[in-house]
Amino acid sequence: MSLPPARRPSLLHRTGVLCARHPVRVIAVWLLVLAASFAGRHAVGASYGDEVSLPGSQTALGADLLERSDPAAGAPNGKVVLHVGSGTVAGHGGGLDATLDRLRRLPHVTAVSAPVTSTDGATAYTTVSFDEKTKALGHAYTERLDAATAPARDAGISVAYGGDLHDVVRAPAGDATAEAVGVGAALIVLLLAFGSVAAALMPLATALVSVGVGLGVVGIVAGTLTFATAAPTLATMIGLGVGIDYALFLVTRFRQYLIEGEDPRTAVGRTTAVSGRAVLVAAVTVAVALLSLYACGLTMVGRLGLAATIAVAVTAAAALTLVPAAMGLVGGRVDVLRVRRTPVAESAGHHDGWHRYARLVARRPWTFLTAGSLLVALCAVPLFSLRLGHIDDGADPVGSSTRTAYDWIADAEGPGFGPGVNGPFTLVVDLTGATAPADAVAGRVTGALARTPGVARVTPPRTSHDGSILVTTVVPSTGPQSAATSDLFEDLTDTAVPGALEGTGAVGRLTGTTAGQLEFRDTVTERLPLIVGIVLVAAFLLLMVVFRSLVIPLKAVALNVLTTAASYGVLVAVFQWGWGDGLLGMSEPVPIESYVPMMMFAIVFGLSMDYEIFLLSRIAEQWHAGHDNERAVGTGLALTGRVITCAALIMTAVFLSFTGSPTVVVKMLALGLAISVILDATVVRLVLVPALMFLMGRANWWLPRPLDRILPHTTV
């Protein structure tokens, strides 16, 4: 009687064995790719910028009208602000006049306005216009500005730069310190987890290589597509976190197989086949969530998701090739240079603390479910007061040039000063279809705007050279970040401007930086439900195929929604309520940046699913092996308890290290992601998931027979 042919190993198994058989070649290829990616990034000249484009919006149409009819009015510009502690700016020798003269002679400067001086004469500013966008001038242009304003400083006048000059004077964000802190914390956790230097260095080294390649690829793509300035930081943060975690999962399983007596090469193949499949599913889940951001139709947000997706894809590729090569190279020497006498991998046995904890949850599932749900709900309470907005120069660190210029203008009194000057609205009135004279239209507009609550000042409307438009500036009585300014924008858009122009045939459109930011916020708010829907449906379908169950995907999706809501709530409390004032380098409460909730939902959902996939995959293994529900859940917790706890500690440390970034948006994303990881790895994984698994029993694995027949068969 002939034996059935041996089943051919899976592609992932063969890949792992191949990489373990030729480790030096694989590592050399990765190092060559690393060098090539950095060379390519340097060669193409990566481009980054935070400009938001909303084609067809009133701000975009208003800006287009302004550019066609009065190009000088829409030229890029910034403010040079001067201030003295006593006396007047004009009374400090000839420093002011000399500075204005030097500013006019700077490259790319097309105009320097007459100084606007406060009532007491202690503060003044001039608006400097340029022939190209201020971002294109580069940070090095700051030296030219400093040289031009040297006469004012020599005369005892303090100088700061505001407006769009923040694109010039803000130093490029340096993430080296954050990366070093995150890597250092990860190394400590890995040493404690593995107990050996070799085992600890493998995840760290492979993750650093993959992050480097990912950043290089993002830079190459940025030579064609303009990414937001936060894109490299986001890619580094996500890539470093998942890169270490994916490698950690693989190395842990590899060491377990070695402890069980497998030879190193066989252990690498089995590890790549089993844990590698879970890594692949987790990476696809994160990538789908991130790429769904393109569905919002906002290019800047979509490209942020693309940058993070590139980092995740590269780290997943490294986990499936570079990590097996490293394990093959180290082989049985994985526990050399021990810092613990006995190596530990996945489980200490069927009677360890994890199994005892699982039995405790099994006895009181409703108690654990209620307690966990209440804790998550409590964290989510602040979410109900969420206010979206834009983070402006008023949130910059105290003492910075941009913050100083902002405060000098906001605190001074007189025409051209006050909080609203830092965020005025420009009203462009299209006269091409007007049936009333321009003077009559101007009079109606001026009167209506002056009577609108929240308006501090309205400049006299002026007609463009071709007579096709009227232009006026509306100065709010509050700053750009204020909720009152947002309300004023809605009043002007919905009531005041349409009412003033009714029956004239003219059409008014608000434009300018602040108007564009508020319209962007409204667009993000409108499209957030679409992103949420896409991510939820995609995650549900993926998990249904992987676990062949309708119940498990529903639970996983619901729990991740709760985790995300709780993370939002903590962000609101820290940033909007001011609980973080004095911490994280914040000096005052700020609204939540408009696109942060959308970004966070995609990222948090993807990353949270990672831990649940690794936990549920081990529970599923035990269930399909014939164990009862309690044994399957207990063994799943035991097998993943140490590794997921370590992975969560590492990712939390990496994310928290980026809260030291000078960019408030990066602080928000970093803190929100850290909170979500903490909640997911503790409350969700240790309390809610096992409690629900025990309560549902065999129903966890329910799948209608028609679906069972048509769904593809795959496992993790």
XYZ file of C-alpha atoms in Angstrom:
716
model
C 0.000 0.000 0.000
C 1.564 3.264 -1.141
C 1.714 6.258 1.143
C 0.057 9.511 0.049
C 2.507 12.053 -1.352
C 3.941 14.449 1.192
C 2.249 17.824 1.244
C 4.413 20.486 -0.310
C 5.492 23.204 2.179
C 3.807 26.576 1.804
C 5.388 29.464 -0.069
C 6.150 31.258 3.193
C 7.805 28.117 4.588
C 9.968 27.759 1.467
C 10.833 31.465 1.594
C 11.959 31.191 5.195
C 14.106 28.142 4.528
C 15.669 29.759 1.457
C 16.574 32.909 3.399
C 17.966 30.818 6.273
C 20.055 28.807 3.816
C 21.590 31.942 2.243
C 21.577 34.500 5.069
C 24.619 36.491 3.990
C 23.243 37.023 0.481
C 19.831 38.110 1.770
C 21.338 40.527 4.274
C 23.687 41.911 1.607
C 20.731 42.509 -0.748
C 18.875 44.403 1.953
C 21.901 46.553 2.712
C 22.302 47.317 -0.998
C 18.621 48.252 -1.208
C 19.101 50.506 1.827
C 22.021 52.311 0.183
C 20.183 52.568 -3.145
C 17.036 53.979 -1.544
C 18.958 56.717 0.261
C 20.896 57.545 -2.898
C 17.649 57.665 -4.860
C 16.014 59.949 -2.316
C 18.940 62.334 -2.549
C 18.968 62.214 -6.356
C 15.280 62.982 -6.936
C 15.085 65.846 -4.437
C 12.149 64.942 -2.194
C 9.444 67.609 -1.881
C 7.272 68.144 1.208
C 4.563 70.714 1.876
C 1.331 71.217 3.802
C -0.730 73.050 1.198
C -4.332 71.887 1.050
C -6.174 71.858 -2.247
C -9.981 71.851 -2.333
C -10.880 72.301 -6.003
C -14.291 73.871 -6.481
C -14.548 75.142 -2.914
C -15.321 78.802 -2.215
C -11.777 79.400 -0.908
C -10.226 77.894 -4.038
C -12.552 79.825 -6.365
C -11.899 83.039 -4.450
C -8.134 82.515 -4.637
C -8.347 81.854 -8.386
C -10.331 85.051 -8.938
C -7.823 87.017 -6.893
C -4.862 85.581 -8.759
C -6.372 86.336 -12.178
C -7.596 89.852 -11.446
C -5.124 91.124 -8.860
C -2.009 88.904 -8.708
C -0.195 91.228 -6.326
C -2.938 90.853 -3.703
C -2.577 87.089 -3.689
C 1.230 87.002 -3.721
C 2.961 84.887 -1.028
C 3.918 87.052 1.932
C 4.947 87.094 5.561
C 5.295 89.560 8.399
C 8.445 90.999 9.942
C 7.369 92.187 13.400
C 9.352 94.704 15.481
C 8.884 95.474 19.168
C 10.497 97.562 21.914
C 10.046 97.267 25.651
C 10.034 101.034 26.183
C 9.536 103.986 23.893
C 8.584 103.514 20.253
C 9.971 101.520 17.373
C 10.328 104.682 15.274
C 12.189 106.413 18.082
C 15.051 103.888 18.152
C 17.440 105.595 15.748
C 17.346 104.696 12.073
C 17.088 100.948 12.643
C 13.581 100.675 11.192
C 14.277 102.523 7.943
C 17.543 100.662 7.358
C 15.799 97.335 7.938
C 13.018 98.155 5.470
C 15.591 99.142 2.875
C 17.528 95.919 3.291
C 14.362 93.827 3.129
C 13.468 95.390 -0.233
C 16.814 94.279 -1.636
C 16.485 90.638 -0.610
C 16.224 88.016 -3.389
C 12.641 87.035 -4.308
C 11.166 90.063 -2.489
C 8.707 91.969 -4.683
C 7.298 94.461 -2.171
C 7.706 95.687 1.395
C 4.692 97.483 2.832
C 4.765 100.645 4.908
C 4.999 99.760 8.605
C 1.768 99.301 10.533
C 2.287 100.717 14.031
C 0.369 100.093 17.234
C -1.300 102.905 19.155
C 1.538 103.133 21.668
C 4.198 102.843 18.966
C 5.887 99.918 20.729
C 5.015 97.361 18.045
C 5.166 97.577 14.276
C 5.199 95.176 11.376
C 5.754 95.205 7.654
C 4.334 92.733 5.148
C 6.988 91.336 2.806
C 5.755 89.888 -0.502
C 7.666 87.290 -2.537
C 7.709 86.033 -6.107
C 7.504 82.390 -5.010
C 5.927 80.432 -2.197
C 7.598 80.951 1.152
C 8.097 77.195 1.552
C 10.288 77.207 -1.547
C 12.623 79.780 -0.017
C 14.005 77.157 2.350
C 15.125 77.367 5.969
C 18.504 78.813 4.894
C 16.676 82.006 3.864
C 16.386 82.771 7.591
C 20.014 83.929 7.532
C 19.146 86.491 4.843
C 16.213 87.740 6.919
C 18.429 88.030 9.991
C 21.031 89.964 8.021
C 18.387 92.325 6.655
C 16.920 93.009 10.104
C 20.311 93.423 11.808
C 20.075 97.273 11.819
C 16.872 97.069 13.891
C 18.488 94.704 16.395
C 21.567 96.892 16.593
C 19.270 99.798 17.475
C 17.719 97.833 20.364
C 14.586 96.685 18.519
C 13.478 93.060 18.929
C 12.535 91.268 15.695
C 10.367 88.206 15.024
C 8.905 86.626 11.896
C 5.240 85.732 11.475
C 2.571 84.910 8.941
C 3.684 82.546 6.206
C 7.323 83.188 7.105
C 6.825 80.305 9.539
C 7.550 78.094 6.522
C 11.014 79.661 6.433
C 12.088 80.193 10.019
C 10.866 76.924 11.535
C 13.792 74.535 11.564
C 13.087 71.179 9.888
C 11.819 68.769 12.501
C 14.660 66.555 13.680
C 13.478 63.124 14.828
C 16.896 61.720 15.706
C 16.403 62.196 19.436
C 12.952 60.624 19.390
C 14.233 57.693 17.363
C 17.170 57.191 19.736
C 14.883 57.223 22.779
C 12.455 54.804 21.153
C 15.199 52.429 20.044
C 16.849 52.552 23.465
C 13.579 51.744 25.230
C 12.897 48.930 22.767
C 16.337 47.429 23.425
C 15.716 47.379 27.177
C 12.339 45.665 26.736
C 13.806 43.118 24.319
C 16.664 42.277 26.687
C 14.230 41.744 29.537
C 11.901 39.692 27.324
C 14.452 37.419 25.664
C 17.209 37.365 28.236
C 19.918 37.317 25.560
C 21.718 40.011 23.604
C 21.606 38.158 20.277
C 17.856 37.562 20.452
C 17.247 41.188 21.466
C 19.372 42.676 18.694
C 17.757 40.734 15.845
C 14.354 42.514 15.920
C 16.021 45.852 16.515
C 18.603 45.592 13.736
C 16.158 44.280 11.136
C 13.599 46.951 12.036
C 16.175 49.738 11.677
C 17.179 48.471 8.236
C 13.561 48.214 7.091
C 12.720 51.698 8.419
C 15.719 53.109 6.588
C 14.603 51.493 3.337
C 11.043 52.680 3.904
C 12.158 56.275 4.427
C 14.297 56.068 1.309
C 11.354 54.833 -0.747
C 9.086 57.561 0.694
C 11.737 60.106 -0.306
C 11.933 58.712 -3.833
C 8.148 58.832 -4.207
C 8.220 62.380 -2.786
C 10.257 63.360 -5.822
C 7.059 62.904 -7.840
C 4.290 63.385 -5.274
C 4.369 66.115 -2.641
C 3.910 64.613 0.813
C 2.954 66.549 3.935
C 5.895 67.628 6.081
C 4.800 65.155 8.769
C 5.005 62.202 6.344
C 8.624 61.142 7.088
C 8.003 61.370 10.835
C 4.787 59.364 10.549
C 6.507 56.733 8.383
C 9.373 56.472 10.881
C 7.037 56.205 13.854
C 4.795 53.545 12.305
C 7.635 51.666 10.607
C 9.775 51.474 13.728
C 6.864 50.329 15.884
C 5.516 47.598 13.604
C 8.989 46.644 12.357
C 10.221 45.737 15.834
C 6.916 44.083 16.723
C 6.725 41.903 13.599
C 10.313 40.754 14.104
C 9.609 40.159 17.791
C 6.714 37.817 16.985
C 8.898 35.820 14.598
C 11.949 35.568 16.850
C 9.790 34.518 19.797
C 8.229 31.653 17.817
C 11.682 30.697 16.470
C 13.112 30.412 19.983
C 10.112 28.341 21.065
C 10.747 25.854 18.273
C 14.429 25.689 19.268
C 13.448 25.016 22.886
C 11.184 22.207 21.643
C 14.163 20.587 19.889
C 13.791 21.697 16.248
C 16.949 22.226 14.220
C 17.502 25.933 13.363
C 16.708 25.751 9.658
C 13.499 23.796 10.178
C 12.571 26.204 12.976
C 13.027 29.171 10.625
C 10.797 27.573 7.987
C 8.037 26.760 10.450
C 8.283 30.198 12.032
C 7.957 31.967 8.700
C 5.063 29.741 7.673
C 3.085 30.213 10.883
C 3.975 33.606 12.390
C 4.858 34.993 8.968
C 1.296 34.391 7.816
C -0.020 36.315 10.807
C 2.427 39.125 10.036
C 1.204 39.203 6.451
C -2.458 39.398 7.471
C -1.679 42.080 10.059
C 0.296 44.150 7.547
C -2.462 43.874 4.932
C -5.000 45.003 7.544
C -2.909 48.067 8.420
C -2.271 48.853 4.742
C -5.970 48.619 3.823
C -6.863 50.926 6.706
C -4.215 53.467 5.715
C -4.923 53.418 1.979
C -8.624 53.916 2.671
C -7.701 57.511 3.523
C -7.577 58.175 -0.224
C -11.339 57.673 -0.302
C -11.828 60.984 1.514
C -10.747 62.789 -1.659
C -8.208 64.930 0.212
C -4.836 64.486 -1.428
C -2.743 65.534 1.560
C -4.459 63.067 3.903
C -4.372 60.255 1.370
C -0.649 60.727 0.795
C 0.030 60.658 4.523
C -1.626 57.243 4.515
C 0.463 56.239 1.494
C 3.712 57.199 3.248
C 2.796 55.112 6.287
C 1.691 52.235 4.035
C 5.075 52.220 2.307
C 6.767 51.915 5.696
C 4.465 49.054 6.748
C 4.926 47.207 3.442
C 8.706 47.402 3.663
C 8.775 46.244 7.289
C 6.491 43.310 6.426
C 8.790 42.346 3.549
C 11.756 42.527 5.927
C 9.910 40.377 8.474
C 9.403 37.654 5.845
C 12.932 37.708 4.393
C 15.489 39.668 6.420
C 14.368 38.317 9.802
C 14.510 34.651 8.616
C 17.974 35.352 7.209
C 19.087 36.788 10.559
C 17.620 33.789 12.394
C 19.377 31.437 9.973
C 22.660 33.263 10.462
C 22.435 33.152 14.256
C 20.900 29.687 14.380
C 21.281 27.866 17.681
C 23.484 30.652 19.032
C 20.423 32.827 19.629
C 20.931 32.637 23.395
C 24.598 33.648 23.531
C 25.452 36.542 25.835
C 22.587 35.723 28.152
C 21.307 38.170 30.743
C 18.970 35.502 32.124
C 20.001 31.982 33.108
C 17.088 30.166 31.480
C 15.775 31.235 28.050
C 12.051 31.931 27.877
C 9.906 32.106 24.756
C 6.157 31.702 24.585
C 4.750 29.769 27.518
C 5.754 28.388 30.885
C 3.275 25.508 30.669
C -0.415 24.726 31.093
C -0.460 25.773 34.742
C 1.203 29.172 34.468
C -0.262 32.525 35.481
C -1.928 33.088 32.132
C -3.951 29.882 32.402
C -4.910 30.720 35.983
C -5.994 34.182 34.834
C -8.040 32.659 31.995
C -9.847 30.418 34.479
C -10.607 33.457 36.644
C -12.140 35.294 33.662
C -14.064 32.144 32.721
C -15.668 32.076 36.179
C -16.705 35.770 36.097
C -16.962 36.838 32.449
C -19.742 39.382 33.037
C -17.752 41.087 35.796
C -14.694 41.466 33.584
C -16.749 42.545 30.575
C -18.589 45.200 32.584
C -15.452 46.561 34.268
C -13.509 46.716 31.012
C -16.356 48.350 29.126
C -16.817 50.984 31.822
C -13.121 51.862 31.782
C -13.089 52.301 27.999
C -16.334 54.300 28.135
C -14.877 56.565 30.815
C -11.866 57.328 28.630
C -14.192 58.127 25.735
C -16.359 60.661 27.630
C -14.333 63.754 26.547
C -14.975 62.775 22.930
C -18.426 64.365 23.158
C -16.817 67.816 23.417
C -14.461 67.255 20.468
C -13.740 70.450 18.527
C -11.769 70.272 15.312
C -9.650 73.143 14.071
C -6.227 74.100 12.827
C -3.095 74.449 14.946
C -1.622 77.866 14.169
C 1.451 79.802 15.277
C -0.223 80.553 18.612
C 0.508 76.954 19.640
C 4.217 77.191 18.822
C 6.677 76.989 21.745
C 6.906 80.141 23.840
C 10.020 82.057 22.845
C 10.050 80.845 19.240
C 10.141 83.538 16.562
C 6.730 82.580 15.163
C 5.044 82.493 18.583
C 6.654 85.796 19.566
C 5.453 87.525 16.394
C 1.977 86.070 16.917
C 1.778 87.333 20.509
C 3.139 90.806 19.737
C 0.466 91.352 17.070
C -2.325 89.836 19.168
C -1.493 91.814 22.326
C -0.944 95.243 20.754
C -3.769 97.755 20.262
C -4.727 99.834 17.272
C -5.830 99.341 13.655
C -3.997 96.336 12.217
C -3.503 94.670 15.603
C -5.405 92.254 17.812
C -5.924 88.460 17.857
C -7.863 88.367 14.601
C -5.051 89.960 12.590
C -3.247 86.622 12.833
C -6.077 84.966 10.902
C -8.065 87.407 8.739
C -10.556 86.477 6.025
C -10.276 87.868 2.526
C -13.604 88.508 0.818
C -13.496 88.452 -2.985
C -16.662 89.726 -4.685
C -17.076 88.691 -8.319
C -18.599 91.624 -10.226
C -18.718 90.032 -13.672
C -22.439 89.287 -13.375
C -23.329 92.266 -11.162
C -26.377 94.362 -12.037
C -25.543 97.050 -9.462
C -22.646 99.565 -9.612
C -19.412 98.563 -7.879
C -19.725 101.456 -5.399
C -23.189 100.337 -4.376
C -22.019 96.754 -3.931
C -19.043 97.944 -1.876
C -21.288 100.006 0.390
C -23.652 97.121 1.045
C -20.771 94.745 1.774
C -19.074 97.166 4.161
C -22.278 97.817 6.084
C -23.240 94.168 6.381
C -19.793 93.078 7.531
C -19.481 95.888 10.070
C -22.811 94.846 11.638
C -21.819 91.168 11.912
C -21.043 90.111 15.510
C -17.434 88.964 15.935
C -15.990 91.285 13.275
C -13.340 93.620 14.695
C -12.517 95.540 11.525
C -13.323 95.671 7.812
C -10.935 97.324 5.365
C -12.511 99.577 2.695
C -13.308 97.442 -0.381
C -11.094 98.166 -3.373
C -11.712 97.351 -6.997
C -9.154 95.397 -9.029
C -7.427 97.068 -11.976
C -9.704 95.316 -14.462
C -12.818 96.141 -12.419
C -13.913 92.495 -12.225
C -13.667 92.019 -8.464
C -13.931 93.816 -5.133
C -11.499 92.818 -2.373
C -11.827 93.502 1.345
C -10.249 92.074 4.477
C -12.381 90.970 7.424
C -10.548 90.887 10.763
C -12.229 88.722 13.444
C -12.203 89.846 17.055
C -10.783 86.453 18.077
C -7.768 84.373 17.069
C -7.684 81.702 14.342
C -7.941 78.791 16.802
C -10.970 80.238 18.606
C -14.365 78.588 18.267
C -15.810 82.103 17.871
C -13.753 82.601 14.692
C -15.150 79.347 13.327
C -18.688 80.535 14.104
C -17.962 83.854 12.393
C -16.797 82.030 9.259
C -20.098 80.153 9.122
C -22.104 83.349 9.711
C -20.265 85.182 6.949
C -20.579 82.296 4.521
C -24.210 81.417 5.200
C -25.805 84.736 6.116
C -23.871 87.999 6.070
C -22.223 87.892 2.637
C -25.147 86.316 0.708
C -27.519 88.776 2.398
C -25.376 91.794 1.495
C -25.153 90.748 -2.161
C -28.757 89.640 -2.610
C -30.280 91.221 -5.695
C -26.963 92.693 -6.935
C -25.930 89.812 -9.193
C -22.505 89.787 -7.521
C -21.102 86.664 -5.840
C -18.886 86.768 -2.760
C -16.345 84.146 -1.704
C -14.227 84.049 1.442
C -10.648 82.964 0.933
C -7.289 83.159 2.665
C -5.353 80.799 4.927
C -7.825 80.725 7.826
C -10.858 80.347 5.557
C -9.159 77.500 3.715
C -8.316 75.719 6.956
C -11.878 75.983 8.234
C -13.298 74.740 4.951
C -10.797 71.870 5.016
C -11.998 71.014 8.531
C -15.613 70.943 7.374
C -14.705 68.729 4.428
C -12.838 66.286 6.676
C -15.817 66.138 9.055
C -18.186 65.374 6.188
C -16.013 62.581 4.807
C -14.947 60.896 8.050
C -17.986 58.539 8.078
C -16.962 57.284 4.623
C -13.473 56.377 5.857
C -14.895 54.720 8.959
C -17.276 52.661 6.842
C -14.600 51.516 4.396
C -12.187 50.491 7.155
C -14.873 48.631 9.120
C -16.178 46.705 6.118
C -12.692 45.828 4.844
C -11.533 44.647 8.282
C -14.707 42.607 8.820
C -14.397 40.835 5.469
C -10.703 40.104 5.952
C -11.199 38.658 9.434
C -14.227 36.645 8.321
C -12.106 34.947 5.662
C -9.139 34.387 7.972
C -11.044 33.026 10.986
C -14.052 31.585 9.109
C -16.478 33.136 11.568
C -19.064 35.901 11.594
C -18.882 36.438 15.345
C -15.137 36.998 15.779
C -14.949 39.757 13.123
C -17.960 41.523 14.654
C -16.364 41.462 18.112
C -12.969 42.560 16.815
C -14.429 45.468 14.843
C -16.632 46.614 17.738
C -13.765 46.467 20.239
C -11.470 48.439 17.955
C -14.108 51.133 17.502
C -14.285 51.424 21.303
C -10.500 51.639 21.542
C -10.391 54.393 18.948
C -13.150 56.353 20.689
C -11.310 56.098 24.004
C -8.088 57.309 22.358
C -9.968 60.301 20.928
C -11.306 61.060 24.385
C -7.830 61.128 25.925
C -6.617 63.451 23.148
C -9.470 65.865 23.799
C -8.693 65.902 27.530
C -4.953 66.440 27.025
C -4.947 68.981 24.206
C -8.396 70.595 24.048
C -9.217 70.644 27.751
C -5.675 71.671 28.602
C -4.709 68.689 30.767
C -1.453 68.618 28.821
C -0.575 72.269 29.488
C 2.939 72.314 30.854
C 3.423 68.792 29.545
C 4.476 67.736 26.066
C 5.775 71.279 25.488
C 2.216 72.700 25.313
C 1.520 76.156 26.764
C -2.252 76.434 26.203
C -5.298 74.377 25.106
C -5.708 73.853 21.367
C -8.389 72.243 19.196
C -7.752 68.838 17.689
C -6.149 69.256 14.257
C -8.857 68.627 11.681
C -7.348 65.593 9.959
C -5.971 63.886 13.083
C -9.188 61.904 13.889
C -9.308 60.543 10.341
C -5.617 59.589 10.417
C -5.898 58.124 13.893
C -8.917 55.991 13.040
C -7.111 54.345 10.141
C -3.828 53.861 12.023
C -5.310 52.855 15.387
C -7.701 50.428 13.770
C -4.932 48.810 11.769
C -2.456 48.555 14.645
C -5.061 47.368 17.162
C -6.087 44.596 14.791
C -2.469 43.378 14.819
C -2.594 42.281 18.450
C -6.031 40.743 18.106
C -4.947 38.794 15.033
C -1.948 37.338 16.881
C -4.061 36.488 19.939
C -7.064 35.123 18.058
C -4.854 33.115 15.702
C -3.376 31.201 18.659
C -6.838 30.702 20.181
C -8.057 29.438 16.799
C -5.134 26.993 16.610
C -6.127 25.450 19.933
C -9.820 25.369 19.059
C -9.271 23.647 15.730
C -6.898 21.205 17.474
C -9.909 19.957 19.441
C -9.527 21.752 22.771
C -12.544 23.180 24.590
C -13.228 26.936 24.631
C -11.678 27.573 28.067
C -8.522 25.646 27.201
C -8.239 27.394 23.823
C -8.591 30.878 25.303
C -6.239 30.118 28.193
C -3.581 28.646 25.919
C -3.966 31.527 23.467
C -3.391 34.033 26.260
C -0.428 32.051 27.575
C 1.250 31.672 24.199
C 0.863 35.345 23.299
C 0.929 36.955 26.752
C 4.653 37.610 26.983
C 5.232 38.522 23.348
C 2.221 40.832 22.971
C 2.995 42.548 26.263
C 6.561 43.166 25.101
C 5.357 44.288 21.676
C 2.922 46.733 23.262
C 5.607 48.116 25.582
C 7.932 48.622 22.626
C 5.342 50.307 20.431
C 4.186 52.523 23.317
C 7.764 53.575 24.024
C 8.363 54.342 20.344
C 5.192 56.416 20.037
C 5.709 58.285 23.311
C 9.248 59.207 22.263
C 7.739 61.227 19.396
C 5.625 63.354 21.747
C 8.753 65.470 22.121
C 8.386 66.633 18.509
C 8.017 70.410 18.080
C 5.111 69.755 15.696
C 1.801 69.656 17.598
C 0.159 67.353 15.033
C 2.928 64.790 15.554
C 2.434 65.096 19.326
C -1.279 64.393 18.892
C -0.770 61.372 16.664
C 2.024 59.979 18.840
C 0.072 60.294 22.095
C -3.150 59.017 20.562
C -1.408 55.960 19.119
C 0.370 55.252 22.414
C -2.904 55.422 24.350
C -4.610 53.132 21.848
C -1.826 50.546 22.124
C -1.980 50.632 25.923
C -5.762 50.182 25.939
C -5.689 47.468 23.305
C -2.904 45.451 24.914
C -4.433 45.621 28.390
C -8.168 46.250 28.582
C -9.093 44.794 25.194
C -6.710 41.813 25.005
C -6.694 40.843 28.680
C -10.268 41.677 29.673
C -12.793 42.219 26.905
C -11.633 39.631 24.355
C -11.394 36.667 26.770
C -14.625 37.655 28.542
C -16.519 37.754 25.244
C -14.892 34.538 24.041
C -16.046 32.744 27.191
C -19.565 34.173 27.016
C -20.059 33.218 23.370
C -18.622 29.699 23.681
C -18.979 27.645 20.490
C -20.860 30.538 18.869
C -17.494 32.275 18.450
C -16.857 30.069 15.423
C -20.307 30.256 13.838
C -20.371 30.692 10.073
C -23.420 30.051 7.870
C -22.909 27.036 5.629
C -23.451 28.956 2.373
C -20.649 31.325 3.350
C -18.473 28.419 4.451
C -18.742 26.924 0.981
C -17.840 30.059 -0.973
C -15.159 31.618 1.241
C -11.535 30.792 0.388
C -9.729 28.625 2.927
C -6.830 30.296 4.705
C -5.484 30.321 8.254
C -3.178 32.359 10.463
